[in-house]
mmCIF file of C-alpha atoms in Angstrom:
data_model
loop_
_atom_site.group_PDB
_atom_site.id
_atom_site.type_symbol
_atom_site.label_atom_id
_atom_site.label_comp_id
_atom_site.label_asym_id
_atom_site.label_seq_id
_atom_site.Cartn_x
_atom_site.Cartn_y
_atom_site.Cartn_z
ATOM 1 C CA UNK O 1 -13.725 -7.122 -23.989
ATOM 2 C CA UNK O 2 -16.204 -5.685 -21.456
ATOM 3 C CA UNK O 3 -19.320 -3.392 -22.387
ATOM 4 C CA UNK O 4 -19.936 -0.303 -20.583
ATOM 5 C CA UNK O 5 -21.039 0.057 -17.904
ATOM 6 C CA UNK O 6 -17.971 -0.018 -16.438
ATOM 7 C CA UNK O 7 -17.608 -1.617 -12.857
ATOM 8 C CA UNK O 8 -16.274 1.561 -10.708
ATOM 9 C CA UNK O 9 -12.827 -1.134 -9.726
ATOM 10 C CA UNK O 10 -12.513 -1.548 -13.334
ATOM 11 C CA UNK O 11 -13.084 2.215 -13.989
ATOM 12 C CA UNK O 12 -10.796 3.029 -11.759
ATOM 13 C CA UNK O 13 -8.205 0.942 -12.846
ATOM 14 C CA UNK O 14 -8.332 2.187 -15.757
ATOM 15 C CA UNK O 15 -8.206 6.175 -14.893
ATOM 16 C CA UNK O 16 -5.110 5.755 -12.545
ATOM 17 C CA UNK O 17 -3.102 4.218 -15.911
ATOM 18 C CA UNK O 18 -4.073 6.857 -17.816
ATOM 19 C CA UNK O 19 -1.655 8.774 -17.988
ATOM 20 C CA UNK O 20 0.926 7.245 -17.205
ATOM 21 C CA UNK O 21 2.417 3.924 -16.160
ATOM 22 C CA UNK O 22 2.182 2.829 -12.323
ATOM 23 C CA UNK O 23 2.648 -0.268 -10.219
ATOM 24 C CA UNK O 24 0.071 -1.614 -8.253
ATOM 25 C CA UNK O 25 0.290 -0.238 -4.866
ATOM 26 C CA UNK O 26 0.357 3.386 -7.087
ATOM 27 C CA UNK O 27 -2.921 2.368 -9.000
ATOM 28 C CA UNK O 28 -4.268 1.474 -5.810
ATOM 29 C CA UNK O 29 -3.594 5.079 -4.074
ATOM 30 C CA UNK O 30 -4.707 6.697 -6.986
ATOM 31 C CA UNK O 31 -7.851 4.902 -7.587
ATOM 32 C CA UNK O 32 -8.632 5.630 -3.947
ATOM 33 C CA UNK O 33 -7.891 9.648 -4.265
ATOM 34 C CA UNK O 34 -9.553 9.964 -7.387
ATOM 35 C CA UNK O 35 -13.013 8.687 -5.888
ATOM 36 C CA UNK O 36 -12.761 10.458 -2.754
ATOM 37 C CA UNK O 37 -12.150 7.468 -0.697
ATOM 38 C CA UNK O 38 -15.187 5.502 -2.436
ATOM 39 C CA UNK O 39 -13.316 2.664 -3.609
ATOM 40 C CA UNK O 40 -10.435 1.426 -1.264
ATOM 41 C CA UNK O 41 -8.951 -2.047 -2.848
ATOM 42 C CA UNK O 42 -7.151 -4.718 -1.182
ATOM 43 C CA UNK O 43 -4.798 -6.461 -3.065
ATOM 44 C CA UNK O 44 -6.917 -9.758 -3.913
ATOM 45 C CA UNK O 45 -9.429 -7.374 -5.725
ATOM 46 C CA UNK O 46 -6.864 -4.913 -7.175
ATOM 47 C CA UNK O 47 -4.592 -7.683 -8.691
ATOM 48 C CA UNK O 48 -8.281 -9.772 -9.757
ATOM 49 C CA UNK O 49 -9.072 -6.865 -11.441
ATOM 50 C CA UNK O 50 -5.772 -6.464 -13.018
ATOM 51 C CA UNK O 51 -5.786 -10.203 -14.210
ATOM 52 C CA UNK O 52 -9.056 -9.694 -16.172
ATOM 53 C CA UNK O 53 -7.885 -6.421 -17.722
ATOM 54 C CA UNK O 54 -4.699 -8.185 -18.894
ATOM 55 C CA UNK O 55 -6.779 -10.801 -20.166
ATOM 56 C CA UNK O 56 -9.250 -8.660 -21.603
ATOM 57 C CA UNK O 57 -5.949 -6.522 -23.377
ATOM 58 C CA UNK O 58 -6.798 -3.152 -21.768
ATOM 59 C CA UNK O 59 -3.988 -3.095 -19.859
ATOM 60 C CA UNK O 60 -0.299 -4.307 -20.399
ATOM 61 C CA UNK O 61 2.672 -4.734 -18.634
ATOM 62 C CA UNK O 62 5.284 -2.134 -19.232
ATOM 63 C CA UNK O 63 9.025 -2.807 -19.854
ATOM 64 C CA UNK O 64 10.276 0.536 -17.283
ATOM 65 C CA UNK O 65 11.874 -1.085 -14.514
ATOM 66 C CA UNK O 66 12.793 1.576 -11.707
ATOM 67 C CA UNK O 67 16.297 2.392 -10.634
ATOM 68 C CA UNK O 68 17.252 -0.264 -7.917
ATOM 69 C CA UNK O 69 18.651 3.000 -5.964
ATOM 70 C CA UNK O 70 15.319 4.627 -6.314
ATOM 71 C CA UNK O 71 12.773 2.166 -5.938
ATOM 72 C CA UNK O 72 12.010 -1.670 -5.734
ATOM 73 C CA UNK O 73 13.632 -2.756 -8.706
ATOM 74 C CA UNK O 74 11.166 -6.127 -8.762
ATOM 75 C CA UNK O 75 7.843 -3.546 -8.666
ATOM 76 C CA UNK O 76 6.107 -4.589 -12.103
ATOM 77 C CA UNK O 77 4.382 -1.250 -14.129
ATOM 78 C CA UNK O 78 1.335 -1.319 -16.246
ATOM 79 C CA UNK O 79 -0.058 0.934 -18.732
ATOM 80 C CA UNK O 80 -3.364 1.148 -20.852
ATOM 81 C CA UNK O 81 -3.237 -0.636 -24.166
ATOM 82 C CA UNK O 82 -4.877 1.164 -27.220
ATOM 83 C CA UNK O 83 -8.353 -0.943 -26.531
ATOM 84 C CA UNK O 84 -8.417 0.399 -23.228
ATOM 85 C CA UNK O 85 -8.411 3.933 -24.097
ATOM 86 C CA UNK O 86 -10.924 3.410 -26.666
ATOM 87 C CA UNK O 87 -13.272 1.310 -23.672
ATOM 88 C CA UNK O 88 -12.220 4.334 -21.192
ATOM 89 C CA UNK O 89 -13.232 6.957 -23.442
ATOM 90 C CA UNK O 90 -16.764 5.147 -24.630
ATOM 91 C CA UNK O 91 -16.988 4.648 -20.787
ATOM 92 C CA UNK O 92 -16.652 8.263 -19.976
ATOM 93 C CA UNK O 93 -18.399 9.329 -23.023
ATOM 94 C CA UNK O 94 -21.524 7.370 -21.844
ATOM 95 C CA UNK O 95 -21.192 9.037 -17.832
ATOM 96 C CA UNK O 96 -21.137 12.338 -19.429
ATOM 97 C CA UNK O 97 -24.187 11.809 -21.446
ATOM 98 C CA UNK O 98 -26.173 10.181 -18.269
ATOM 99 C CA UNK O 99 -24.990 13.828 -16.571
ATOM 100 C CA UNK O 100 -26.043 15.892 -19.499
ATOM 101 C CA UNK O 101 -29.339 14.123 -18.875
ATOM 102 C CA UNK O 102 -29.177 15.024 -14.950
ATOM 103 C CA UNK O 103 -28.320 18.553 -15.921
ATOM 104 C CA UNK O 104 -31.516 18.528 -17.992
ATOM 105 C CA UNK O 105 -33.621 17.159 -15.246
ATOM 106 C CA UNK O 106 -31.916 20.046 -13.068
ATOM 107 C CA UNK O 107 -30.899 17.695 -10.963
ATOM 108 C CA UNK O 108 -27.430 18.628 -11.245
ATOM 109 C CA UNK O 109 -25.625 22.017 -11.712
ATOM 110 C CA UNK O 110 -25.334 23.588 -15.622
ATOM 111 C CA UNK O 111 -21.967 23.798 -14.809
ATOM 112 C CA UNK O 112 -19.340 21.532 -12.772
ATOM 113 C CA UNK O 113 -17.475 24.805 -11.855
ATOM 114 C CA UNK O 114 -19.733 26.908 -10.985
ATOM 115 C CA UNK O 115 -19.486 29.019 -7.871
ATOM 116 C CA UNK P 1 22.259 6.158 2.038
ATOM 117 C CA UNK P 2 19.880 4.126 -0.010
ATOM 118 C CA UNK P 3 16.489 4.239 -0.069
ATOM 119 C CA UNK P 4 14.702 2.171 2.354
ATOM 120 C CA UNK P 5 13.340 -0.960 1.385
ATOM 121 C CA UNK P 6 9.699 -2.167 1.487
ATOM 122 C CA UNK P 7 9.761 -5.534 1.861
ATOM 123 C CA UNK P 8 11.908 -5.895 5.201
ATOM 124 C CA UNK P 9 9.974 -8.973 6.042
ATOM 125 C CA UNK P 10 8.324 -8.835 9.645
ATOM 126 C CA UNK P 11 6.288 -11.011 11.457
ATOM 127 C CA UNK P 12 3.590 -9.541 9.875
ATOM 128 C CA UNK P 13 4.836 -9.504 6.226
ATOM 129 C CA UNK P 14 5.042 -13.721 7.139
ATOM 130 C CA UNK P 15 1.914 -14.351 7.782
ATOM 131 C CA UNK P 16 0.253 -12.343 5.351
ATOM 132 C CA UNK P 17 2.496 -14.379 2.524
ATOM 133 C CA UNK P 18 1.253 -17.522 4.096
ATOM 134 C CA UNK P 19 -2.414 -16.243 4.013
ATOM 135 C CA UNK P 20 -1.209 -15.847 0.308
ATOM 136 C CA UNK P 21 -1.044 -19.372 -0.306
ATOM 137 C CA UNK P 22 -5.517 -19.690 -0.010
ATOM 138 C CA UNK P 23 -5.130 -18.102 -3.494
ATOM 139 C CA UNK P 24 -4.432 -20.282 -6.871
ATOM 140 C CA UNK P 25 -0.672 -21.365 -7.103
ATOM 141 C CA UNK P 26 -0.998 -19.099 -10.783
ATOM 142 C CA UNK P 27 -2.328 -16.649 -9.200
ATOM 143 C CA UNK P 28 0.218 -16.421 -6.544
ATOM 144 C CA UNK P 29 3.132 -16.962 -9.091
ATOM 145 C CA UNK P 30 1.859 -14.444 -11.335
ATOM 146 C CA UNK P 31 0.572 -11.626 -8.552
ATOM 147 C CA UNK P 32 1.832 -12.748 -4.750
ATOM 148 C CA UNK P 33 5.380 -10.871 -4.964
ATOM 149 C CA UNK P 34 3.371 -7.665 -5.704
ATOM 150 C CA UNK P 35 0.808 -8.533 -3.161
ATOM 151 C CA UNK P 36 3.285 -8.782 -0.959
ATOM 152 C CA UNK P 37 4.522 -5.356 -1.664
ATOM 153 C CA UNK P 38 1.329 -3.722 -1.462
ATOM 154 C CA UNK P 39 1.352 -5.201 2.040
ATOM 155 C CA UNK P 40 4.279 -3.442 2.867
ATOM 156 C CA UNK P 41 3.460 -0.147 0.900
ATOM 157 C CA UNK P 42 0.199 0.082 3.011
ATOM 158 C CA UNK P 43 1.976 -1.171 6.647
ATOM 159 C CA UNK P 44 4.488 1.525 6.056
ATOM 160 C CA UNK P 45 2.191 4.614 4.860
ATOM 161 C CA UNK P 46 -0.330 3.405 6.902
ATOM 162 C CA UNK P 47 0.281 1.283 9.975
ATOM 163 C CA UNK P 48 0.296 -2.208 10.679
ATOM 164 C CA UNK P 49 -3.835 -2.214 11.690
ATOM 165 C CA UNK P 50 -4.888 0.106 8.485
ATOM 166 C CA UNK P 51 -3.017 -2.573 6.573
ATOM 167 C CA UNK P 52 -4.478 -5.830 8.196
ATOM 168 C CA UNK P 53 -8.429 -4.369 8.387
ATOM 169 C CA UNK P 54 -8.024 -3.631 4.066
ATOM 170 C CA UNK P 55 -6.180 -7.469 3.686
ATOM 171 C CA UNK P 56 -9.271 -8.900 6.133
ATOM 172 C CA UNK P 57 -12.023 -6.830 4.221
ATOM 173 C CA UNK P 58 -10.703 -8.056 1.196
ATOM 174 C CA UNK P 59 -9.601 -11.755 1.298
ATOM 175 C CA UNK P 60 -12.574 -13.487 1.355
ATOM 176 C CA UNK P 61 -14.331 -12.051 -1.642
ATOM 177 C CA UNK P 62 -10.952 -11.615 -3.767
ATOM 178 C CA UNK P 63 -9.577 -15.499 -2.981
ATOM 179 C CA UNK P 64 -13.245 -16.590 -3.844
ATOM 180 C CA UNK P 65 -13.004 -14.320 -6.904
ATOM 181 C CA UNK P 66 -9.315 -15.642 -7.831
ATOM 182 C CA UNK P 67 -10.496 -19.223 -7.564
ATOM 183 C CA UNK P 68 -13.413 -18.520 -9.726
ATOM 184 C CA UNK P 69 -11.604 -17.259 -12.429
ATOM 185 C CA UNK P 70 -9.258 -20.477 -11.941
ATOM 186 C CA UNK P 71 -12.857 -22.329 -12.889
ATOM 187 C CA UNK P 72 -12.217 -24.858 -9.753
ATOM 188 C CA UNK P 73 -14.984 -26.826 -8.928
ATOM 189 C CA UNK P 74 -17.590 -25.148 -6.374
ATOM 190 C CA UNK P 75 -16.955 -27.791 -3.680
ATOM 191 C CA UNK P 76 -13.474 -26.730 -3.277
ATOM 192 C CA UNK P 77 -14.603 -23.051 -3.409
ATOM 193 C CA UNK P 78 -16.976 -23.681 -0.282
ATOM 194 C CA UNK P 79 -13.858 -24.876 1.712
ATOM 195 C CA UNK P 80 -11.751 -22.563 0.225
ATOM 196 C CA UNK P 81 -13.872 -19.692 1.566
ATOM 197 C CA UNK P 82 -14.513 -21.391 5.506
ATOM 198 C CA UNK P 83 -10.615 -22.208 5.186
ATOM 199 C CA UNK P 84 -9.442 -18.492 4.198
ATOM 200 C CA UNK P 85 -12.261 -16.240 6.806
ATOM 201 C CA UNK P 86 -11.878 -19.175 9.839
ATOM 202 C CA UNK P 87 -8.198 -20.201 9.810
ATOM 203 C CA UNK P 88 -6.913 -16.789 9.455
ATOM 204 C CA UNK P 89 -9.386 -15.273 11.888
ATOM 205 C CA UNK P 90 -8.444 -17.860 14.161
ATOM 206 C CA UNK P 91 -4.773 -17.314 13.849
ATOM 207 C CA UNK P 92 -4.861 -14.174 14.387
ATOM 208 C CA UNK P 93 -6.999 -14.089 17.718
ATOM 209 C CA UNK P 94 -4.423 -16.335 19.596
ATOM 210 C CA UNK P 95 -1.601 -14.260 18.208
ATOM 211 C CA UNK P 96 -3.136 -11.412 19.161
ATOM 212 C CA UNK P 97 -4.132 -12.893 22.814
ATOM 213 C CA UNK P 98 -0.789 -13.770 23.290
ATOM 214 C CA UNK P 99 1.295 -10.741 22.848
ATOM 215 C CA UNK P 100 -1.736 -8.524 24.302
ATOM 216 C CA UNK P 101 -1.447 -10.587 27.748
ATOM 217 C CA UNK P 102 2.152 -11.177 27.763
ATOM 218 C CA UNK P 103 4.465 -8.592 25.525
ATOM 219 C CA UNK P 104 2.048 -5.821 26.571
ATOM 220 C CA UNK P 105 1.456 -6.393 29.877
ATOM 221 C CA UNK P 106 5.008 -6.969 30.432
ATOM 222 C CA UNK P 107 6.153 -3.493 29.028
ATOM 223 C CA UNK P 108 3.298 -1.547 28.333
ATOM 224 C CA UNK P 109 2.988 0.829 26.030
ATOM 225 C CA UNK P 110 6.658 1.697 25.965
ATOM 226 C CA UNK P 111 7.617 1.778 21.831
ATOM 227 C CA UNK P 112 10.754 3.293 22.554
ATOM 228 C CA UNK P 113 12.356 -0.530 24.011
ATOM 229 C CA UNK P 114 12.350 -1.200 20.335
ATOM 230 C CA UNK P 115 13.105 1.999 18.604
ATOM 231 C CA UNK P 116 16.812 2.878 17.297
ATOM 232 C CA UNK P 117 18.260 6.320 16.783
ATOM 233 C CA UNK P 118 20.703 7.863 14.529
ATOM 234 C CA UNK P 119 23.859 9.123 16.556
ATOM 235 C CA UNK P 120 22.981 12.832 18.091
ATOM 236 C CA UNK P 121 19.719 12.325 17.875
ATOM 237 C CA UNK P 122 17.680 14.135 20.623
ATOM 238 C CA UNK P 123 13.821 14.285 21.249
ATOM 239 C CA UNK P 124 15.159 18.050 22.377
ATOM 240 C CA UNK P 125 17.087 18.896 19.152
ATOM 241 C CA UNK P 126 13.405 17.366 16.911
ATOM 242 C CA UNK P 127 11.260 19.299 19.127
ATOM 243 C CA UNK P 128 13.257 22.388 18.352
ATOM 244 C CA UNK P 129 12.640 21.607 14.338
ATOM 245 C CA UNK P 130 10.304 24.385 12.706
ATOM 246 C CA UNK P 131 8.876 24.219 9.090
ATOM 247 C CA UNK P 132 11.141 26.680 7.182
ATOM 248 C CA UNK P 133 14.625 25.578 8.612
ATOM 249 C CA UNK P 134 17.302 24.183 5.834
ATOM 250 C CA UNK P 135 19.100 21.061 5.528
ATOM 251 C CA UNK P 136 22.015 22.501 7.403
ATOM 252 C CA UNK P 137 20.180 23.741 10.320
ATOM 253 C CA UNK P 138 18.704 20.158 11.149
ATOM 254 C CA UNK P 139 21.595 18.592 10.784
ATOM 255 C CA UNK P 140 23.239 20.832 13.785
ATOM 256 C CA UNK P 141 20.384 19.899 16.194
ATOM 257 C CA UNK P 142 20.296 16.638 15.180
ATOM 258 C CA UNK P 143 22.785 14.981 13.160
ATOM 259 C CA UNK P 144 22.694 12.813 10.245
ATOM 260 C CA UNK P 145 19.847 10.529 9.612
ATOM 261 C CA UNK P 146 19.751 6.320 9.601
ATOM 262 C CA UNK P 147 18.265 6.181 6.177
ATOM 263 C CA UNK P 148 17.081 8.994 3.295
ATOM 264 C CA UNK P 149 14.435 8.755 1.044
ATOM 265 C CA UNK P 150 13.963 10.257 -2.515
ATOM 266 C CA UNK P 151 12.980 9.852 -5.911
ATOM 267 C CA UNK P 152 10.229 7.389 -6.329
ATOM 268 C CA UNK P 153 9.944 5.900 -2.732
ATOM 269 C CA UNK P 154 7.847 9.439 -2.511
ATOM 270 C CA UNK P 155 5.343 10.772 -3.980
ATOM 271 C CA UNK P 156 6.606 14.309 -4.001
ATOM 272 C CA UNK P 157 9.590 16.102 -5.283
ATOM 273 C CA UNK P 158 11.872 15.840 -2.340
ATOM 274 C CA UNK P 159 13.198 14.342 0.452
ATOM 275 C CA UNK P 160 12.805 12.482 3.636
ATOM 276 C CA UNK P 161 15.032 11.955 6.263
ATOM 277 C CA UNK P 162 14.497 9.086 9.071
ATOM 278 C CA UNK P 163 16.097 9.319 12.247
ATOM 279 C CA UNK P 164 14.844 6.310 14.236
ATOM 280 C CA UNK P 165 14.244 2.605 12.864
ATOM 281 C CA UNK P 166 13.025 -0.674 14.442
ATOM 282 C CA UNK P 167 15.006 -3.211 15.898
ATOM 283 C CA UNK P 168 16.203 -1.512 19.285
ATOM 284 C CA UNK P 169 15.240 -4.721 20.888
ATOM 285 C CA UNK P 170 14.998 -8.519 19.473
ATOM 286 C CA UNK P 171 12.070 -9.841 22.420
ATOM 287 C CA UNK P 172 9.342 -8.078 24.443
ATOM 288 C CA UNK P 173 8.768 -5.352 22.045
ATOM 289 C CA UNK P 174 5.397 -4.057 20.291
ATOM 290 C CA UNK P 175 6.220 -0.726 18.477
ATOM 291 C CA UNK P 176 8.913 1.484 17.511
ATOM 292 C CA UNK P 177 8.529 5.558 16.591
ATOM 293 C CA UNK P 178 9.777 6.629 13.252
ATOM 294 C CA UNK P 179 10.602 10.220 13.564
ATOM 295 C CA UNK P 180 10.993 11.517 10.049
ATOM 296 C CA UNK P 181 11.565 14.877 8.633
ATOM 297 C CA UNK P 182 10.656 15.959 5.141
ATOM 298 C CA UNK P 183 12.262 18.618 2.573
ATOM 299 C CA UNK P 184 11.040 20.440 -0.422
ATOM 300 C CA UNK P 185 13.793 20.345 -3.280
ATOM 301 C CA UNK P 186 15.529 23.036 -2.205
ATOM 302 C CA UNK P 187 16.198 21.464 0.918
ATOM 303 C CA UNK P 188 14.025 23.541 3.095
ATOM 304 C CA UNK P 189 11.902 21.452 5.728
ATOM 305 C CA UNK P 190 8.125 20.842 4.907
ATOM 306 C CA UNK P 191 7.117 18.523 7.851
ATOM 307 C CA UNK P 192 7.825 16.728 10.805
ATOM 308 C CA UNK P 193 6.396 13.289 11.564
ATOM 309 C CA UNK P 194 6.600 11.231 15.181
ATOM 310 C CA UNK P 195 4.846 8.017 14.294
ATOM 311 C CA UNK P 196 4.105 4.801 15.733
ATOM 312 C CA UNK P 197 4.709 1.177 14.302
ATOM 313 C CA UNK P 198 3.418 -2.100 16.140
ATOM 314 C CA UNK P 199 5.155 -5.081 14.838
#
């Protein structure tokens, strides 16, 4: 099971799955929105990744298979196990304490919506 | 209609599933089908170049990565690594000589040798398309589509509906133009999309 820090891949990974299931080339796009553009897998490093996190049990494979009419029927799903949304969590738990500390420092706004 | 596939398997789509064999035979068991398909997911959102410069930045480091988690022994890594950055790199500079000084100088630049339309398609009737128009109204200017997408081949609730495909011509031919109009679930069109494929 990995210790935080998490690797921003791995972090990734595991935000995409978060709420729901997705297949790889989905976790891939979503990764890739979600950090503006900042991390941009290929599908060595996307499907490493996923090996390790199946390995490590944060991730599973899921049993939905989509509707041959709808999709590609042979696209395989995965979703977070209950390990990795305790390892997401203590991941995000520790980036909002290293911003509270940042907000302290005024290096960063007091508030993420402010105008 | 049905739903167009992803893995119609072009030239392309062949030699990146040989370039899938540098990885560990578990590896490829386990993951290579859906490497495969994230090939084609990115060729078709993205192009055929967007796809290969993300598969080039990414295969040495993730085949050397793969093998390491297969523990081989470093020797084997070493040639691994020349084997997957040289042979490919290689390969793909005399493929790319040859069609650049014989498919392109023989018709250059002309994508529509290759490209296949739906029957009453016209480039007049898809000019005359404006954001707004229903279902019904692009059907009179331009007929029914070759294939419609929906459901979970988007990413959007809605539809798409492509006019023009590949395969116009067998030989001599570098790129095809999808044209491609998109609804909103009511039916009501969202966007157009003229777009170029090199195969």
């Amino acid at each position: 099971m990995p210790s935080a820090p998490l690797t921003p891949i791995t972090l990734h990974i595991l935000l995409a799955l978060s709420q729901k299931e997705r297949h790889g080339y989905d976790i891939m796009k979503h990764a890739e929105e979600d950090s503006n553009g900042a991390v941009r897998l290929g599908p060595g490093t996307l499907y490493s990744s996923i090996k390790r996190l199946l390995h490590d049990r944060l991730i599973e494979e899921a049993d939905i298979r989509p509707d041959a009419e709808m999709d590609d029927e042979r696209r395989r799903y995965y979703r977070l196990t209950a390990q990795g949304k305790s390892v997401l969590s203590t991941e995000l738990e520790r980036l909002d304490a290293v911003c509270a500390i940042g907000r302290g420092l005024d290096l960063l706004p007091h508030s993420s919506f402010a105008a | 209609m049905t739903a167009r596939p992803l893995t119609a398997r072009t030239f392309s789509h062949r030699l990146y599933d040989l370039l899938l064999l540098l990885y560990p035979r578990s590896f490829r068991n386990r993951f290579g089908l859906e490497m495969s398909q994230i090939f084609a997911g990115l060729h078709h959102d993205r192009g055929l170049a967007h796809a290969w410069l993300r598969v080039i930045k990414d295969l040495p480091s993730s085949f050397l990565k793969a093998h390491l988690q297969e523990k081989v022994s470093s020797s084997k890594v070493i040639r691994g690594v020349a084997f997957a950055i040289y042979v490919p790199l290689g390969i793909m500079f005399i493929i790319g000589s040859v069609l650049f000084f014989t498919v392109e100088a023989y018709f250059p630049l002309v994508p529509t040798i290759d490209t296949r339309v739906s029957d009453g398609f016209t480039m007049e009737g898809f000019d005359a398309i404006q954001l707004g128009m229903s279902a019904e109204e692009v059907h009179a200017l331009i007929g029914q589509p070759l294939v419609m997408q929906q459901g979970m081949a988007l990413d959007f609730n809605g539809s798409c509906r492509i006019y023009s495909e590949d395969g116009a011509s067998k030989y001599w031919d570098f790129a095809w133009v999808e044209q491609r109009v998109c609804f909103d679930e009511y039916g009501v069109v969202t966007s157009k999309h003229s777009e170029w494929f090199y195969n």
